[in-house]
Short mmCIF file of C-alpha atoms and ligand atoms in Angstrom, two decimals:
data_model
loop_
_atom_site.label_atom_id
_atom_site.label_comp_id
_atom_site.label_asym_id
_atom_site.label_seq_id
_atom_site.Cartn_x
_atom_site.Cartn_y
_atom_site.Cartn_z
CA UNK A 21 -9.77 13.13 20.55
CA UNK A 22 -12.53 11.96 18.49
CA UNK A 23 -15.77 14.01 18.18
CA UNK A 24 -19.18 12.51 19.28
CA UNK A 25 -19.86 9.12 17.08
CA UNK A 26 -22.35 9.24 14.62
CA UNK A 27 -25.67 7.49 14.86
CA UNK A 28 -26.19 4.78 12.40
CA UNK A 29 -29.31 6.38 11.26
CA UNK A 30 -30.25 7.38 7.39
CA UNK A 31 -32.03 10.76 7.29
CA UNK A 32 -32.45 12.91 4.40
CA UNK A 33 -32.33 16.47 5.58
CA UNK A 34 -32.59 17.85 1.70
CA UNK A 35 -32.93 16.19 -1.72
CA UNK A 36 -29.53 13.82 -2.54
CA UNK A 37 -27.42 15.68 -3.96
CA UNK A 38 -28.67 18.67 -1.88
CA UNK A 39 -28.28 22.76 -2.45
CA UNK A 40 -25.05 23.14 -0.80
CA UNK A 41 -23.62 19.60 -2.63
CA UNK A 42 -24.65 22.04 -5.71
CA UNK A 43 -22.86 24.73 -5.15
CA UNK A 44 -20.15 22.43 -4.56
CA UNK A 45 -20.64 20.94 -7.91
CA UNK A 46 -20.43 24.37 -9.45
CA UNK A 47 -17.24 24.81 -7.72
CA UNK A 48 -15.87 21.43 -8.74
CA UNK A 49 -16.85 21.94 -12.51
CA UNK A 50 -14.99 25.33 -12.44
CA UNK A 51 -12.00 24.18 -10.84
CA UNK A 52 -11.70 20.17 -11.23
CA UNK A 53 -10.34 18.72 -14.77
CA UNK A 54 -13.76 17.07 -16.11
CA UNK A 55 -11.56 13.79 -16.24
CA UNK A 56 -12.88 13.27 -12.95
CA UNK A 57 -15.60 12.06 -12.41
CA UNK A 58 -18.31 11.96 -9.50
CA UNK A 59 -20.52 8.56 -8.81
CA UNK A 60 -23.05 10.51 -6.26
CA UNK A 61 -21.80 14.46 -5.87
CA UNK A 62 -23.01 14.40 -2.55
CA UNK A 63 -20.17 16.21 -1.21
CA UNK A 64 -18.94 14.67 2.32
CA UNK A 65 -18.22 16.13 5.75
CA UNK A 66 -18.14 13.12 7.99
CA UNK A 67 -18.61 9.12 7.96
CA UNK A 68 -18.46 6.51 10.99
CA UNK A 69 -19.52 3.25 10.49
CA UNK A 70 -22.02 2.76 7.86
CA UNK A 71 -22.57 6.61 7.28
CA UNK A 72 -21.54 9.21 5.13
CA UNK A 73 -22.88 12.67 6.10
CA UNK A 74 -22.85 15.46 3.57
CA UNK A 75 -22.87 19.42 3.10
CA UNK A 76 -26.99 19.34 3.35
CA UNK A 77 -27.12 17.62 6.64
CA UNK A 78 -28.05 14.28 4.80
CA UNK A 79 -26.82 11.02 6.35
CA UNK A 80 -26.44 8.12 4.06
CA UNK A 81 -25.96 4.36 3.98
CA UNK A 82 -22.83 3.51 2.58
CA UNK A 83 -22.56 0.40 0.51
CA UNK A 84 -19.05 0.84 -1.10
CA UNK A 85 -16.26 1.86 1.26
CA UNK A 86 -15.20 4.20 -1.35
CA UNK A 87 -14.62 1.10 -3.28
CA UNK A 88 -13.83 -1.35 -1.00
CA UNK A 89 -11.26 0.62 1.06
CA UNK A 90 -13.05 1.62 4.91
CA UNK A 91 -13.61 -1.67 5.55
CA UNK A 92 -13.17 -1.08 8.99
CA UNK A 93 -15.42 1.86 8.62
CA UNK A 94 -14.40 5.63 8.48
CA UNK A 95 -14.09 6.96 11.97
CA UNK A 96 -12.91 3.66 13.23
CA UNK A 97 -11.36 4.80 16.80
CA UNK A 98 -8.28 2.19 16.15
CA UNK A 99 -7.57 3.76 13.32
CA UNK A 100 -8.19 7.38 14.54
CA UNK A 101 -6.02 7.53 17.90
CA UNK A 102 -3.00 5.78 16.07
CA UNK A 103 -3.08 8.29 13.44
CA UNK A 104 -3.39 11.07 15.30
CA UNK A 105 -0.57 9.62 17.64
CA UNK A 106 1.67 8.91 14.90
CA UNK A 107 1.04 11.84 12.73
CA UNK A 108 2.40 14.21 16.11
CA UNK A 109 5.00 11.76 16.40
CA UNK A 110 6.52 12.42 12.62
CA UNK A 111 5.03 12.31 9.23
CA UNK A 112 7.33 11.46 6.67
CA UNK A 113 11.05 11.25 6.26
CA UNK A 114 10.95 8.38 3.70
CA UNK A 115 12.04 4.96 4.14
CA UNK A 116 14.52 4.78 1.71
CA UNK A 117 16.44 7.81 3.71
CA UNK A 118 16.23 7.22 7.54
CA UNK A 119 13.60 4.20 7.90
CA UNK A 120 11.49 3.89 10.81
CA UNK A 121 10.12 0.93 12.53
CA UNK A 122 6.42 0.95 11.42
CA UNK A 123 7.24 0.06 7.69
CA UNK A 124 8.59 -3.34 8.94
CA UNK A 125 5.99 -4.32 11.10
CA UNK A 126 3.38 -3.85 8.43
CA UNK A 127 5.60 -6.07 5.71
CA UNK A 128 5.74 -8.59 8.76
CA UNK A 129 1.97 -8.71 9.31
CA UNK A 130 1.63 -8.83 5.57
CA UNK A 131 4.25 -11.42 5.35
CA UNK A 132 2.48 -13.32 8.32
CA UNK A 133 -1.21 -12.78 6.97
CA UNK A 134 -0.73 -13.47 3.27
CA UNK A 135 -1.39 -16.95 1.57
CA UNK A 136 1.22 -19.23 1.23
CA UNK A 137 3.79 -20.61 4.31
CA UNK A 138 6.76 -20.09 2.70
CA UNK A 139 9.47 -17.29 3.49
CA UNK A 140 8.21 -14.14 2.20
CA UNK A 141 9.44 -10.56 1.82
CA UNK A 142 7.37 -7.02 1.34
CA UNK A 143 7.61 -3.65 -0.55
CA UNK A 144 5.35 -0.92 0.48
CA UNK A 145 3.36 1.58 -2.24
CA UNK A 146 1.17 4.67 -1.97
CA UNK A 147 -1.73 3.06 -4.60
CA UNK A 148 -3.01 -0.30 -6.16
CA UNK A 149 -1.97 0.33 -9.69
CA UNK A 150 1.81 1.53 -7.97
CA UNK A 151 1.53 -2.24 -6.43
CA UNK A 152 0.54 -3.37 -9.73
CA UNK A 153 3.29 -1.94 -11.76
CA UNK A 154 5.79 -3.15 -8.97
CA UNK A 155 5.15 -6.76 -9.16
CA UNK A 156 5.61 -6.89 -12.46
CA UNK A 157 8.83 -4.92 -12.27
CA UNK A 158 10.17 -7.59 -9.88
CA UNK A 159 8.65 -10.56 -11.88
CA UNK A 160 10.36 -9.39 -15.36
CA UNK A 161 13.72 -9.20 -13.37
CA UNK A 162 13.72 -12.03 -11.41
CA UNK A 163 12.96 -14.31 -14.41
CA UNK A 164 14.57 -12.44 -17.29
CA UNK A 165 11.60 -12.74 -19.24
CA UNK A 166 9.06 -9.99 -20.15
CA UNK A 167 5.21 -11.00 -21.10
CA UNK A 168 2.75 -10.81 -19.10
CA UNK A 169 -0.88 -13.03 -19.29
CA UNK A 170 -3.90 -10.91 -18.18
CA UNK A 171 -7.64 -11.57 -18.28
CA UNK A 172 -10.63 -10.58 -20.09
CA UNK A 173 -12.46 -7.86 -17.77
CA UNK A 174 -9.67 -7.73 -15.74
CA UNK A 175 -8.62 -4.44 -13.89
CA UNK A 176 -5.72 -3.24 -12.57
CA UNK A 177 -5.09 0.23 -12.69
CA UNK A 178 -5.15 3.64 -14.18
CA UNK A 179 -0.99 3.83 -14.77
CA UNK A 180 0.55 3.05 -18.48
CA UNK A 181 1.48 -0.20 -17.81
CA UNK A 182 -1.90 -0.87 -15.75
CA UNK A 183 -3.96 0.62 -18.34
CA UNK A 184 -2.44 -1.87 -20.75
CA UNK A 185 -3.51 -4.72 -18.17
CA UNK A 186 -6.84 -3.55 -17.39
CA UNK A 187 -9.45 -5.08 -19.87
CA UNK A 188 -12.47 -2.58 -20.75
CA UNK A 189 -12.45 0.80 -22.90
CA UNK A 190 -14.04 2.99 -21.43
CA UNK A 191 -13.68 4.83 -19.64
CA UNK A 192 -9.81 3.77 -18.61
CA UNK A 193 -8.22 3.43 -21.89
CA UNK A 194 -10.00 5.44 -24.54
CA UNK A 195 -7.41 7.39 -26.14
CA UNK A 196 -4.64 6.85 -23.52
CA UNK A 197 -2.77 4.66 -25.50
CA UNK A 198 -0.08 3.30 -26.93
CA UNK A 199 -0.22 0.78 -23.78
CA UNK A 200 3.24 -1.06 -22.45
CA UNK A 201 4.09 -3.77 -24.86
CA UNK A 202 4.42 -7.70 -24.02
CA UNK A 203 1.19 -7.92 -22.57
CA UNK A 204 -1.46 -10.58 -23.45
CA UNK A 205 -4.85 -11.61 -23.11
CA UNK A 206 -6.68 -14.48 -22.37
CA UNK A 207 -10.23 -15.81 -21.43
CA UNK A 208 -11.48 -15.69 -17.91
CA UNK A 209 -13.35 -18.81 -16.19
CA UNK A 210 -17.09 -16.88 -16.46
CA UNK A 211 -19.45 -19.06 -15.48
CA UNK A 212 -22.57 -16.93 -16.23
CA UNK A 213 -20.66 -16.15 -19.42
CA UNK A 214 -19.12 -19.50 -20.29
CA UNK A 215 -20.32 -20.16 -24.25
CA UNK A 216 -20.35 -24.08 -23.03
CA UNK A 217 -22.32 -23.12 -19.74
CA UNK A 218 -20.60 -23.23 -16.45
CA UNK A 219 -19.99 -26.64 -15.68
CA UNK A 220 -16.96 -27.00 -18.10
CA UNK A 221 -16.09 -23.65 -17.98
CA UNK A 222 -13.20 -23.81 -15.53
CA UNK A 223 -11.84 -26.53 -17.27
CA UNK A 224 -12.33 -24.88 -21.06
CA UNK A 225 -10.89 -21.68 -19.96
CA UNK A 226 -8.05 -22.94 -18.72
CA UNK A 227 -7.12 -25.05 -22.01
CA UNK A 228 -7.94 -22.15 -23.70
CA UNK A 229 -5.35 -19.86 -21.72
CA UNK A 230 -2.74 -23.10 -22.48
CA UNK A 231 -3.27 -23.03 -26.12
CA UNK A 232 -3.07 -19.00 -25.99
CA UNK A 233 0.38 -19.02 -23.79
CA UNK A 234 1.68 -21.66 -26.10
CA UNK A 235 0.92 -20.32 -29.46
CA UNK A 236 0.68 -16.73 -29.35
CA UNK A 237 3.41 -15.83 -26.29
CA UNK A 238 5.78 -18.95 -25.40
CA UNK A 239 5.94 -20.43 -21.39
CA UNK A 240 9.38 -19.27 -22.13
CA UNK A 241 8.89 -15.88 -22.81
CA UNK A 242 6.40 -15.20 -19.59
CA UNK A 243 7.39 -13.58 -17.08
CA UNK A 244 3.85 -13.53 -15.35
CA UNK A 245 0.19 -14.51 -15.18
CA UNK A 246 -2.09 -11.60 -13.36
CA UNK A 247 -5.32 -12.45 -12.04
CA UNK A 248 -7.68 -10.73 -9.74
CA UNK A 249 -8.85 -13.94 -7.92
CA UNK A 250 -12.50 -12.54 -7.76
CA UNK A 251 -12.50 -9.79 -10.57
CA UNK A 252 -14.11 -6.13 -9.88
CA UNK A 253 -14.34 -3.65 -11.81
CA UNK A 254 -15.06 -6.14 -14.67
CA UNK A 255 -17.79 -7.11 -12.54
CA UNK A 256 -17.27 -8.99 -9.25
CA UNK A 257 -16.42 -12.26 -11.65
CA UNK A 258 -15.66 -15.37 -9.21
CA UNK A 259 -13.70 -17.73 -11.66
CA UNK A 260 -15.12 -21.39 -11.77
CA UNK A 261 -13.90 -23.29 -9.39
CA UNK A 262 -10.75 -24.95 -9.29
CA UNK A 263 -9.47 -22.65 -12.34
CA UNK A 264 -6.77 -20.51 -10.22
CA UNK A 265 -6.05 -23.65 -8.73
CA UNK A 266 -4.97 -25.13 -12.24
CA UNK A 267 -3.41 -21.84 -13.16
CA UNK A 268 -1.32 -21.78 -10.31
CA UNK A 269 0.02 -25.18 -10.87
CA UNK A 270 1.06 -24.07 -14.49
CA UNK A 271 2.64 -21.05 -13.92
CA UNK A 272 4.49 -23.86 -11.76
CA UNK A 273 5.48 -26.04 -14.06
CA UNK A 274 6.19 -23.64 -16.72
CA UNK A 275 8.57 -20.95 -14.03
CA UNK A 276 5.89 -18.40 -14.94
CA UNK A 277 4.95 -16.16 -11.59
CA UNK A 278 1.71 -16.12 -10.43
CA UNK A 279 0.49 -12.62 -9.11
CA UNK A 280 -2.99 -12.23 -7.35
CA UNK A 281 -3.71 -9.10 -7.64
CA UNK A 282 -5.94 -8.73 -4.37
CA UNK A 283 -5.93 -4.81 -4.32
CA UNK A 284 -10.14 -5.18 -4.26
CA UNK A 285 -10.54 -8.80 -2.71
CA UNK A 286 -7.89 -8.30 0.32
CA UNK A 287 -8.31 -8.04 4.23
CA UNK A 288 -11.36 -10.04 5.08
CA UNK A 289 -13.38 -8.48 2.36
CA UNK A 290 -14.37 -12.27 0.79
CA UNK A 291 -14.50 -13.82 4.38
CA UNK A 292 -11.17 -14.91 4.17
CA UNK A 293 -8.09 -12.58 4.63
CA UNK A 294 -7.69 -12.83 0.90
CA UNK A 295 -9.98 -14.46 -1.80
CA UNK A 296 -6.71 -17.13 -2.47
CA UNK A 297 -7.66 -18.40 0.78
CA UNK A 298 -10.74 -19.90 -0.32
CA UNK A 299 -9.12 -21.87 -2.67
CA UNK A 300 -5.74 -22.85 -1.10
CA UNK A 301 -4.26 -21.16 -3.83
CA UNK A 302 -0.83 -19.58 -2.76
CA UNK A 303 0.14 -16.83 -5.78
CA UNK A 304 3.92 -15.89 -6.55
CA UNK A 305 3.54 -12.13 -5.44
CA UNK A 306 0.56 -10.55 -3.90
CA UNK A 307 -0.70 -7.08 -4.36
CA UNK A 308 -2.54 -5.57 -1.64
CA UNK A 309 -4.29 -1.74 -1.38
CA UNK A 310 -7.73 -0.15 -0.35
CA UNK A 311 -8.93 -2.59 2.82
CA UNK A 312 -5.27 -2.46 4.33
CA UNK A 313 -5.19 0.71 5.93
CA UNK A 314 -8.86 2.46 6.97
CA UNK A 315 -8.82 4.27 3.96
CA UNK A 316 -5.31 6.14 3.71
CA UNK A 317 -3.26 5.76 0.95
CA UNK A 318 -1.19 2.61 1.32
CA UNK A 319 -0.36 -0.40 -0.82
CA UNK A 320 1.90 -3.65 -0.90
CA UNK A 321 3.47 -6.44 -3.14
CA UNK A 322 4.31 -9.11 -0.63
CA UNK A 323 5.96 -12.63 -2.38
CA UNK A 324 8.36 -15.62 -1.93
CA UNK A 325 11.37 -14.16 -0.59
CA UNK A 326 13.78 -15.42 -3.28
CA UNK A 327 11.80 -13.66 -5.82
CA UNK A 328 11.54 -10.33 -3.97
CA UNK A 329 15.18 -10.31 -2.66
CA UNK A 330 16.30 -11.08 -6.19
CA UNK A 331 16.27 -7.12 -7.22
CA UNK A 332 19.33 -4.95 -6.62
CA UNK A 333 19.36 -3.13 -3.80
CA UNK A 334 17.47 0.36 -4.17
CA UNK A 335 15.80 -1.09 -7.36
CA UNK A 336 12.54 -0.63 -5.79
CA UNK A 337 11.04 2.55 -3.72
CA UNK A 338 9.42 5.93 -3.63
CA UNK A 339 9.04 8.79 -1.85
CA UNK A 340 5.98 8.09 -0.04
CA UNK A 341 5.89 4.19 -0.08
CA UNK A 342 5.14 2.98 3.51
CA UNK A 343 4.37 6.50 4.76
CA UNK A 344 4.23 6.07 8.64
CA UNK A 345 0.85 7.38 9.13
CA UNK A 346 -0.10 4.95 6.07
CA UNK A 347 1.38 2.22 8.04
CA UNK A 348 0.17 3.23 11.56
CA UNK A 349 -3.62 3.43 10.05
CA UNK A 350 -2.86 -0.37 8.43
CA UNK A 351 -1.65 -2.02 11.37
CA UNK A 352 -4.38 -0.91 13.90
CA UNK A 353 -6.46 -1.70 11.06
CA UNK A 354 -5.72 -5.07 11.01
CA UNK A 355 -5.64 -5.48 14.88
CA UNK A 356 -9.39 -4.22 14.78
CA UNK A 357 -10.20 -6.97 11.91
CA UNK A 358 -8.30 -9.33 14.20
CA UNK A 359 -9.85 -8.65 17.14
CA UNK A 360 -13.73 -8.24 15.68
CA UNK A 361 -13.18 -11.43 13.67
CA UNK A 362 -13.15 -10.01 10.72
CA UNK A 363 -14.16 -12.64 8.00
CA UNK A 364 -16.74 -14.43 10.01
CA UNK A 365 -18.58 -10.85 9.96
CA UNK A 366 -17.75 -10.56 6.05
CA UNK A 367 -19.88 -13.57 5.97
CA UNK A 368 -22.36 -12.28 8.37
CA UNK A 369 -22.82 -9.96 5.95
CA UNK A 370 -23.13 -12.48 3.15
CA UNK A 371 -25.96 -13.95 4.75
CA UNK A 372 -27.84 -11.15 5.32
CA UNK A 373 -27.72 -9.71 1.65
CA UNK A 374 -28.04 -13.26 -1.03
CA UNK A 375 -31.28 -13.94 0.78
CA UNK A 376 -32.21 -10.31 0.02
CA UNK A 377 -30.92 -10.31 -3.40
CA UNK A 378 -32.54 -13.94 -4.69
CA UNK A 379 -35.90 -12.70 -3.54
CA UNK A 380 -35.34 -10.02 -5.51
CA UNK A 381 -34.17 -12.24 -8.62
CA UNK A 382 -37.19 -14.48 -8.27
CA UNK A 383 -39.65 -11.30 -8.23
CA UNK A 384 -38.26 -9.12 -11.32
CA UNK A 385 -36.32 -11.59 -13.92
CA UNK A 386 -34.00 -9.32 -14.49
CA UNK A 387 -31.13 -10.42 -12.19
CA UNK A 388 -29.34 -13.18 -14.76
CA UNK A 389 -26.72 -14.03 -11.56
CA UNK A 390 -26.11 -13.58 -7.98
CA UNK A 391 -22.41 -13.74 -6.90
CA UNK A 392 -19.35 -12.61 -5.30
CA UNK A 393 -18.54 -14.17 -1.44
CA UNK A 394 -18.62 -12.56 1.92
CA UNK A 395 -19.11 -8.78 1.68
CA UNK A 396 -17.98 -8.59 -1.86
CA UNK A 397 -21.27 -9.37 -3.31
CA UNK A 398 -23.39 -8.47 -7.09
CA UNK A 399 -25.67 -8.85 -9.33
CA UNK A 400 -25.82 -9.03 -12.83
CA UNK A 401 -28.39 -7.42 -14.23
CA UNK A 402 -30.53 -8.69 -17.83
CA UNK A 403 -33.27 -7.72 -20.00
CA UNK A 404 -33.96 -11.25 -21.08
CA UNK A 405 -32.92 -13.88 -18.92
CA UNK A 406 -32.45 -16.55 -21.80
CA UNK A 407 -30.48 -14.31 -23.92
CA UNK A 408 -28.98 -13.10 -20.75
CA UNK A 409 -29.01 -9.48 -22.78
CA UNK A 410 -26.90 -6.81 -20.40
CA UNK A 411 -29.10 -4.43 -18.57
CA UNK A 412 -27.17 -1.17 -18.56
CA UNK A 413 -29.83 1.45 -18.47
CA UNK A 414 -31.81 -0.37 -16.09
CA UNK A 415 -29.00 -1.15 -13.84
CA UNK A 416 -28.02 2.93 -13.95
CA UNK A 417 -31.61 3.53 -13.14
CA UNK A 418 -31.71 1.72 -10.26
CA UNK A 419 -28.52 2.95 -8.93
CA UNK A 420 -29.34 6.63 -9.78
CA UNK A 421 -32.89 5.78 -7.91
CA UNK A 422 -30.69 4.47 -4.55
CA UNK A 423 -28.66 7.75 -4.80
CA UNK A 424 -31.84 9.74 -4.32
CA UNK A 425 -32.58 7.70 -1.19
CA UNK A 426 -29.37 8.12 0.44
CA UNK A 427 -27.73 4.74 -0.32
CA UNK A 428 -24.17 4.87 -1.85
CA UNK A 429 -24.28 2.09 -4.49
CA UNK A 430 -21.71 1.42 -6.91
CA UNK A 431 -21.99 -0.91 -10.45
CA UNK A 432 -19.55 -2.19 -12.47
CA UNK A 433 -18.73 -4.77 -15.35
CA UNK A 434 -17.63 -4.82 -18.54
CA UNK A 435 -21.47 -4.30 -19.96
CA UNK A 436 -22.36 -1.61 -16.83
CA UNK A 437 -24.61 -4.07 -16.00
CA UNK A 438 -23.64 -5.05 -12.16
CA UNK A 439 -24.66 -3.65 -9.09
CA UNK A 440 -21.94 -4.66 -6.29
CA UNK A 441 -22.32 -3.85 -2.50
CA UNK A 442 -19.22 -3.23 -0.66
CA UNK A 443 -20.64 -2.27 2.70
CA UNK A 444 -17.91 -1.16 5.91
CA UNK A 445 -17.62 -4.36 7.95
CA UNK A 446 -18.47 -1.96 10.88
CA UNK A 447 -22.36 -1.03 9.37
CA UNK A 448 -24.33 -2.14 11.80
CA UNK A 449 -27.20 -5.09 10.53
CA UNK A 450 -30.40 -2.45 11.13
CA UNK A 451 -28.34 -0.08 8.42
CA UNK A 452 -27.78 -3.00 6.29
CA UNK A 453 -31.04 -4.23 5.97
CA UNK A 454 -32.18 -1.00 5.43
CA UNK A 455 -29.95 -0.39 2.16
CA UNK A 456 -31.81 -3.51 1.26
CA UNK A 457 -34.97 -2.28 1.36
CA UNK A 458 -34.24 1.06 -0.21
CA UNK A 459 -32.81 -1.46 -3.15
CA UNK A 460 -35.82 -3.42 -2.98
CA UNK A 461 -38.18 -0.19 -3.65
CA UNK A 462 -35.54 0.78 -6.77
CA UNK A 463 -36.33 -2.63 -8.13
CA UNK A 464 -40.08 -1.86 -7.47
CA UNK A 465 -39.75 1.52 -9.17
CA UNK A 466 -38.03 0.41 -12.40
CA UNK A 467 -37.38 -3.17 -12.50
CA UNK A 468 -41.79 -3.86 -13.03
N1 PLZ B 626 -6.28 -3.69 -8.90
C1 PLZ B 626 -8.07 -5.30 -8.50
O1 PLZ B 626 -9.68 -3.02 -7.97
C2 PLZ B 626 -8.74 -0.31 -8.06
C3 PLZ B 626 -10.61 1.71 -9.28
C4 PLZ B 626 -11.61 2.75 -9.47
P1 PLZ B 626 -5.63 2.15 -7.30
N2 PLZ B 626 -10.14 -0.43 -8.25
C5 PLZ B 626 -10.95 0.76 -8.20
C6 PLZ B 626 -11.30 3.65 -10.61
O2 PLZ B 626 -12.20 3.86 -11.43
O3 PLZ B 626 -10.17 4.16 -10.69
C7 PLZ B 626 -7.88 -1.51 -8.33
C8 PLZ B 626 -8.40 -2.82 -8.27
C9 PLZ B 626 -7.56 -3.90 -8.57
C10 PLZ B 626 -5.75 -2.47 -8.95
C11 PLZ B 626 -6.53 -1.35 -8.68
C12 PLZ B 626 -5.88 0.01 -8.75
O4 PLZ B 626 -5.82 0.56 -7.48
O5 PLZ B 626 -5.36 2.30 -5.82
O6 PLZ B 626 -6.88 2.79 -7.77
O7 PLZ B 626 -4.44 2.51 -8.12
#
């Protein structure tokens, strides 16, 4: 069924973006709205693995799984043959219409697999903004209440309502507005950020999100706290320790939900199944996306059952929400991260890049801070280490340099000043290590 595997080779065939990628880009301009944008137009024919092959003939490292999503690699055979099984089996005929099995056994594993031991209940989505936008939905009527606390450099979608809870600008807001109403924001627990420093910072932000609740929104009138428990798009932000942990016990007191939005962090990206793990903290509701099913479109709010059960029947739904190929690619993608192990290699990874990365830190002075956990990893990029100054140019130079070299890189953060690596749990370490040393000659070229 599947053709021959790919090797887990780079080789640059043409220049990156080659001719025929052009020509493709000519076609795209003419036909595509502008609004959409392209990171590297190298357009793409095939991946397995740790590759991405394109038009020219051009293999290339991949260190983003299309933003966190392939984490068990495109071409994953798991994934593949259950597709293709379930796809000539039937493709849609919507849950909410005549259901099929497959939709229940992903909200079981979900149920199962997310944090918390407590009697839980799913919904299944086509996107992460759709999860997004659905948890809040069932937060607002299960409590009666309507606010909702987000975070500075938070992200959490591209929809009205997760425009209005996604932090930066540009590019997702500019102009898009007005934004949903009742929706606040509050300081996030950066440590390389903190005014203080980051030793108090956990404890600072978290009076500071107290005194904001109190004054400016009322415990009463919250419905919910959001919080990506490592951040991403705002630029792979780990929170100081023990902060989620103190925000979970507030929303406690206080009948406020917690939802983790773990759209980015989710399936063994962090080395855990989700970055809550790491923390023992156990959220509300849980949004899930991208890592859950090999890269087709599915996505999940899974939370305490009394909270989830409390909406009127048909109240929640879709057309496509738990499409059955959707659900057939997530649950053979979770039996291969089962049956690989799939956090210990997340922090295989780990240890193969922050060695990598704080030699690089030590040679240039420009990287102000190394973070993220398992294969979720950045770094923040300065022109003056003291005055920790963000490094946007430089940090667009370097990825633009990787491009050329056939390594996908992505950045990110609120300043464009973060280069994050995202690499397919299935890239083999020889393909790792030789992203690294592509990265290591863009740091030679322009970080001197
Ligand atoms: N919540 C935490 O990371 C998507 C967006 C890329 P969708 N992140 C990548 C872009 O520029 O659009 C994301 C996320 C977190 C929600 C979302 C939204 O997920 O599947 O893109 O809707």
């Amino acid at each position: 069924m599947t053709e021959h595997p790919i090797e887990q080779k780079r080789i640059l065939a043409t220049s990156v973006p080659g001719p025929k990628s052009a020509e493709l880009a000519a076609r795209k301009a003419a036909a595509v709205s502008a609004g959409v944008g392209t990171g590297l137009p190298a357009y793409i024919t095939r991946g397995e693995g740790g590759i991405l092959v394109d038009v020219d003939g051009n293999q290339l490292i991949d260190f983003g799984s299309g933003i966190a999503v392939t984490t068990v690699g495109n071409g994953n055979s798991k994934v593949v043959d259950a597709v293709s099984r379930q796809i000539a089996d039937f493709t849609h005929t919507c849950f909410m219409v005549t259901p099929y099995e497959q939709y229940i056994a992903v909200a079981e594993k979900l149920n199962a697999l997310t944090p918390g031991d407590f009697d839980k209940r799913t919904a299944l989505f086509n996107s992460g903004a759709e999860a997004v936008e659905n948890a809040v939905k069932v937060a607002r009527h299960h409590t009666g209440r309507q606010a909702v606390v987000a975070f500075d450099h938070a992200y959490h979608g591209r929809t009205n309502l997760t425009m209005g809870l996604t932090a930066k600008n540009m590019p997702y807001k500019h102009r898009f507005g007005p934004f949903a109403g009742e929706i606040y924001r509050v300081p996030m627990a950066y440590p390389y950020r903190w005014p203080t420093g980051p030793k108090n910072c956990g404890d600072e932000a978290f009076e500071e999100f107290v005194s904001l609740v109190h004054a400016q929104v009322g415990e009463e009138n919250c419905a919910a706290v959001i919080i990506e428990p490592i951040q991403g798009e705002g630029g792979f932000i780990v929170p100081a320790p023990g902060f989620l942990k103190q925000v979970q016990e507030y929303c406690t007191e206080h009948g406020i939900l917690l939802i983790a939005d773990e759209v980015q962090t989710g399936f063994a990206r962090t080395g855990d199944w989700f970055a809550c793990d790491h923390e023992g903290v156990t959220p509300d509701l849980i949004t899930t996306a991208k890592g859950i099913a090999g890269g087709m479109p599915l996505a999940a709010v899974t939370g305490r059952a009394e909270v989830m059960d409390s909406v009127h029947v048909s109240g929640l739904g879709g057309t496509y929400g738990g499409n059955p190929v959707a659900c057939a690619a997530a649950l053979a993608a979770i039996e291969w991260m089962e049956e690989i192990d799939a956090c210990a290699r997340a922090r295989e990874i780990e240890q193969i890049f922050v060695p990598r990365l704080s030699n690089l830190a030590d040679e240039y002075g420009v990287i102000g801070d190394i973070r993220g956990r398992g294969a979720m990893l950045a770094v923040e990029l300065v022109s003056d280490l003291e005055a920790k100054t963000p490094a946007a140019e430089l940090t667009a130079a370097i990825n633009k340099y990787c491009h050329s070299q056939g390594l996908v890189t992505l950045t990110c953060g609120t300043f464009g000043n973060v280069f994050r690596f995202l690499p397919p749990l299935s890239a083999p370490d020889d393909l790792l290590r030789e992203g690294l040393d592509i990265l290591e000659a863009a740091f030679a070229e322009h970080a001197r």
